[in-house]
Short mmCIF file of C-alpha atoms in Angstrom, two decimals:
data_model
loop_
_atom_site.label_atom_id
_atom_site.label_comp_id
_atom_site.label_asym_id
_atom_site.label_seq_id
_atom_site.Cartn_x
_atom_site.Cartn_y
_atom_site.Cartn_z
CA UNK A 794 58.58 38.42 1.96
CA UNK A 795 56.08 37.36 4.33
CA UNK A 796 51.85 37.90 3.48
CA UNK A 797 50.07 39.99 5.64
CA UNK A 798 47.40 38.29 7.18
CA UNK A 799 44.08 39.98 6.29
CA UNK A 800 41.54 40.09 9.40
CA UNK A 801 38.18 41.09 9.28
CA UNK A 802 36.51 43.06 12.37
CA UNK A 803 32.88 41.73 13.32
CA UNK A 804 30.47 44.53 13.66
CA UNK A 805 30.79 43.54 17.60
CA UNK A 806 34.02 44.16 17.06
CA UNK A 807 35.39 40.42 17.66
CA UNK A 808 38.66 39.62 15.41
CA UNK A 809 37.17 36.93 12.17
CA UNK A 810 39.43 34.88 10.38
CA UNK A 811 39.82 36.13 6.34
CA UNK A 812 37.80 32.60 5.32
CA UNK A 813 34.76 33.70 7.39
CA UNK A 814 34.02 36.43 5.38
CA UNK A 815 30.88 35.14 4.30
CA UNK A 816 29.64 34.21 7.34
CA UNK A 817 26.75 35.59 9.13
CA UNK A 818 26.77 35.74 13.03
CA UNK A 819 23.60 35.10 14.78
CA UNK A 820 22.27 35.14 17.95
CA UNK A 821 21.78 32.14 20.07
CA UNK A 822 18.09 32.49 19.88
CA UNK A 823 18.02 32.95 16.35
CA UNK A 824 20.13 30.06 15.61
CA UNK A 825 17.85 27.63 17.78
CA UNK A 826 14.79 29.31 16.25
CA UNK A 827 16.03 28.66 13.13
CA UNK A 828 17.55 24.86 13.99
CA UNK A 829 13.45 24.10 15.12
CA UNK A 830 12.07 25.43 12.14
CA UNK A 831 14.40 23.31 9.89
CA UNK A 832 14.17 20.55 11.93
CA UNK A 833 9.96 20.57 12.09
CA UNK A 834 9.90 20.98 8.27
CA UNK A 835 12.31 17.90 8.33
CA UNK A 836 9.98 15.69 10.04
CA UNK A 837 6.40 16.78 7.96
CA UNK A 838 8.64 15.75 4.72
CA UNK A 839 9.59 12.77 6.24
CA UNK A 840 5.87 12.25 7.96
CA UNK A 841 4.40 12.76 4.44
CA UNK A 842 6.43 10.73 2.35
CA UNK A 843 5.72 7.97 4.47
CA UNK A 844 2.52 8.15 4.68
CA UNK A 845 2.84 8.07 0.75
CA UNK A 846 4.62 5.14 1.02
CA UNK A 847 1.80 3.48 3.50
CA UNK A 848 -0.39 4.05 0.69
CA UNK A 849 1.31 2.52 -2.12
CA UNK A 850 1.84 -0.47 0.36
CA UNK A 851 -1.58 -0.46 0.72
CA UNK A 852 -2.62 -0.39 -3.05
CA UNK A 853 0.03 -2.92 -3.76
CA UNK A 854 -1.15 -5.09 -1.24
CA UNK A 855 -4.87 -4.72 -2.46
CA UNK A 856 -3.97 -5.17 -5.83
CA UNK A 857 -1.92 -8.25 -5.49
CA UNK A 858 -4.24 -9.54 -3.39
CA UNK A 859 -6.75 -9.33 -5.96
CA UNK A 860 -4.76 -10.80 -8.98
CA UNK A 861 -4.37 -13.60 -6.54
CA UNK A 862 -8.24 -13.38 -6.14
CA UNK A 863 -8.68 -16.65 -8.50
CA UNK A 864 -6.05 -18.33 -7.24
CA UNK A 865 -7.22 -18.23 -3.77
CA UNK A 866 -10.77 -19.52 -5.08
CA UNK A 867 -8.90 -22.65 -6.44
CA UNK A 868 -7.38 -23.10 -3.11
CA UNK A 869 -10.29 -23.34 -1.37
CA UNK A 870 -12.04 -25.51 -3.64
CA UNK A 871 -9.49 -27.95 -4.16
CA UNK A 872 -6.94 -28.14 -1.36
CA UNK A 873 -6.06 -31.57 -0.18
CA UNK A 874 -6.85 -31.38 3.84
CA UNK A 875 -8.52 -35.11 4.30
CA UNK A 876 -5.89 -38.43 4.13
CA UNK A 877 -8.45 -39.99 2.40
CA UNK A 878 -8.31 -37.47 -0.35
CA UNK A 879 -4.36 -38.48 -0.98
CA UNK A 880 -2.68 -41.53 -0.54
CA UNK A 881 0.55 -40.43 1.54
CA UNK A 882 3.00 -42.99 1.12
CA UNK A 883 6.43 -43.01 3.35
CA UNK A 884 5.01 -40.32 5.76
CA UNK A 885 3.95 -41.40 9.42
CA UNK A 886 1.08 -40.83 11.12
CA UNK A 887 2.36 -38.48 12.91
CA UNK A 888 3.62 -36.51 9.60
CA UNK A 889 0.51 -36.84 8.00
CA UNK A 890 -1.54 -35.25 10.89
CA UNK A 891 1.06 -32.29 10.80
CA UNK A 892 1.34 -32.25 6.48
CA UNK A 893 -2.87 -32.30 6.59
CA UNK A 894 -3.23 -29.74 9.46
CA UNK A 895 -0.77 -27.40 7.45
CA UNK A 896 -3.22 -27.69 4.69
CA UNK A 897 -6.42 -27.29 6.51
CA UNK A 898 -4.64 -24.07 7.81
CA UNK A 899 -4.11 -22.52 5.13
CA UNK A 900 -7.33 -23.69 3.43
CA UNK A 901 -8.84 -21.83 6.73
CA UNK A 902 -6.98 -18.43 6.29
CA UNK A 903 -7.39 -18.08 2.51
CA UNK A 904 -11.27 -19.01 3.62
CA UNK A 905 -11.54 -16.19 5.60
CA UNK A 906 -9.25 -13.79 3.69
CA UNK A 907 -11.73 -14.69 0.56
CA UNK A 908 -15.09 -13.97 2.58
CA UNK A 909 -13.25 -10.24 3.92
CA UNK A 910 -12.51 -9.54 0.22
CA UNK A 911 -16.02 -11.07 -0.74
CA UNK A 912 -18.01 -8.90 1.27
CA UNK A 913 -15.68 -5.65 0.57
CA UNK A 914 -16.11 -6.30 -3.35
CA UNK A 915 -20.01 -6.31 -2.76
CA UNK A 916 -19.88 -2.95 -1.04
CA UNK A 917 -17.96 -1.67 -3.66
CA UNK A 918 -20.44 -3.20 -6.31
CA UNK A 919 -23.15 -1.78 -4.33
CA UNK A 920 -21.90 1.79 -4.03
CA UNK A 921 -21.30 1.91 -8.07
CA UNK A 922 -24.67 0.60 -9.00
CA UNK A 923 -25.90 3.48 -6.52
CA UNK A 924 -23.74 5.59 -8.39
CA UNK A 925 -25.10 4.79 -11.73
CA UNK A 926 -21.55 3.64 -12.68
CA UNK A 927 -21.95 0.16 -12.76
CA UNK A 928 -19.69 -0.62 -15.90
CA UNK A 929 -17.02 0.62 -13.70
CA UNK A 930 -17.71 -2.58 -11.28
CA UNK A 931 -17.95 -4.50 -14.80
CA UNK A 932 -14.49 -3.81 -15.95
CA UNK A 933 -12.70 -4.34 -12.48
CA UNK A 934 -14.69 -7.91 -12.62
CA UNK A 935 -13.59 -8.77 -15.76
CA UNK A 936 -10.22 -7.74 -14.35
CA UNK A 937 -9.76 -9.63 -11.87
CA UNK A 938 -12.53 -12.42 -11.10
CA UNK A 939 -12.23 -13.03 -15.44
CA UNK A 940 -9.08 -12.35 -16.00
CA UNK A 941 -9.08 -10.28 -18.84
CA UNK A 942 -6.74 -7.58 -20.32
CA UNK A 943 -7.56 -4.03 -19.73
CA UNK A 944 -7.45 -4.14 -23.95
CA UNK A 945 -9.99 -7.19 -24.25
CA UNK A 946 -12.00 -4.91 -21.43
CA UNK A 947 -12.32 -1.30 -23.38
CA UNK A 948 -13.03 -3.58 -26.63
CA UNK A 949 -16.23 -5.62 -24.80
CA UNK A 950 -17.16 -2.32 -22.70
CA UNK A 951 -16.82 -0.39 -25.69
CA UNK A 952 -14.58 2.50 -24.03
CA UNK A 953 -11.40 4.34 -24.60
CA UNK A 954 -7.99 2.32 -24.10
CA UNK A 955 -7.34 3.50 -20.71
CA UNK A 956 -10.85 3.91 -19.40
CA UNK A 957 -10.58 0.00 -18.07
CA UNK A 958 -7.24 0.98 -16.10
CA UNK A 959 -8.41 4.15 -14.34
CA UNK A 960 -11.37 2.76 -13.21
CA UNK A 961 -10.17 -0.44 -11.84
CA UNK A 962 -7.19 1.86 -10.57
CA UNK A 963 -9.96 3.71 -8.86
CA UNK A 964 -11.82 0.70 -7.34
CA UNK A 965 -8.53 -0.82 -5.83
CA UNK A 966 -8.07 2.79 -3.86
CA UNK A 967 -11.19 2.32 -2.48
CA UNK A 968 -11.10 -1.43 -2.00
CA UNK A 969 -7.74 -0.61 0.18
CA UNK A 970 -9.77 0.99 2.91
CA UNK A 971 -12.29 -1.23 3.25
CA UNK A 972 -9.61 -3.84 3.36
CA UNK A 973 -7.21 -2.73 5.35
CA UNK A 974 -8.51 0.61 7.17
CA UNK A 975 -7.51 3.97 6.98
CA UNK A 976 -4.47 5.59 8.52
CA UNK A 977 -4.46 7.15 11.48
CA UNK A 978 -3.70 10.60 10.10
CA UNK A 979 -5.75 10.79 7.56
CA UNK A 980 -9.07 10.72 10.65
CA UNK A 981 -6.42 13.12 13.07
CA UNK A 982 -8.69 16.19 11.87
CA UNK A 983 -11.57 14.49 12.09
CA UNK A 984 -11.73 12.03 15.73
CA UNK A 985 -10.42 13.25 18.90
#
C-alpha cells in the first residue's frame, strides 16, 4: 500500500511540499528589507566589539608599557653605544660600527618613547593634584616608577585592598589617550 502524499496549498494558491509547513512566504521586498536590517545589526556588533577590542589593545599596550617604565630608564642610562665603553674582541670594524649603531638606536627610541610617557605622566599628575586626588597619582607611582604591590600600596596609603588597583586602573585609561590618541569613532559625533 502506497502513502498518500500530503500537499499543502499556499494561501496564493501555489502547491508546498508537506516539509514546508512551517514556512512563511514573503515578499521580495520584505525579504531584502529584512536581509538589510540583519545584515546592518551584523556590522554595529561587529563595529563595537572591535572597537572594544582597540581599547583593551590600547590599555594593554599602556600598561605594559608602563611596567616596562623602569626598565626603559635603565636602558637609557646604561646602554653600551661608545667602543670605548666595551672592549669588542673578534668583531670588525665594520661589525662594531653596525653592533654600536644598533645600540645607539635603540638607546634613541626608548629616549624618546620615555620623554612621550614623561610628559603624559606629568599631565596626568597635574590634572589629579587639580582634582584634589593626588594620592591617586601616589599609588600609580608607587606602582609603577617604585615598583610596589598594590598590597604594600593600600598598607602605606592607608586605603582599602582594592583602592590601589582601581585607581591605577583608572590612570592607565586615561594615560592611553594621551599616549596613543583616541579613536576615530569615539570624536565621529563630535568633529565633522
Amino acid at each position: 500500500m502506497e502513502q498518500e502524499e500530503t500537499k499543502t496549498i499556499a494561501a496564493a494558491g501555489v502547491e508546498m511540499p508537506p516539509e514546508a509547513e512551517s514556512w512563511v512566504q514573503l515578499h521580495e521586498s520584505e525579504l531584502t528589507e529584512l536581509m538589510q536590517k540583519q545584515a546592518k545589526a551584523a556590522i554595529t556588533e561587529l563595529k563595537r566589539q572591535e572597537k572594544q577590542e582597540r581599547k583593551k589593545e590600547k590599555y594593554h599596550n599602556t600598561f605594559t608599557l608602563m611596567k616596562c617604565y623602569r626598565d626603559m630608564a635603565f636602558h637609557i642610562e646604561n646602554a653600551i653605544s661608545d667602543g670605548q665603553q666595551l672592549e669588542l674582541k673578534g668583531m670588525t670594524d665594520e661589525q662594531q660600527r653596525t653592533y654600536l649603531e644598533s645600540i645607539r638606536r635603540t638607546r634613541f627610541k626608548t629616549l624618546i618613547m620615555t620623554a612621550h610617557i614623561d610628559k603624559a605622566v606629568e599631565e596626568i599628575e597635574r590634572r589629579r593634584e587639580a582634582a584634589g586626588r593626588a594620592v591617586e597619582y601616589k599609588a600609580f607611582e608607587m606602582y609603577f616608577m617604585q615598583g610596589m604591590d598594590y598590597a604594600e600600596i593600600a598598607e602605606e596609603l592607608d586605603t582599602g585592598k582594592n583602592t590601589p588597583r582601581r585607581w591605577v586602573t583608572g590612570i592607565i585609561n586615561e594615560l592611553s589617550v594621551l599616549l596613543w590618541g583616541i579613536d576615530e569613532e569615539r570624536t565621529a559625533g563630535v568633529v565633522k
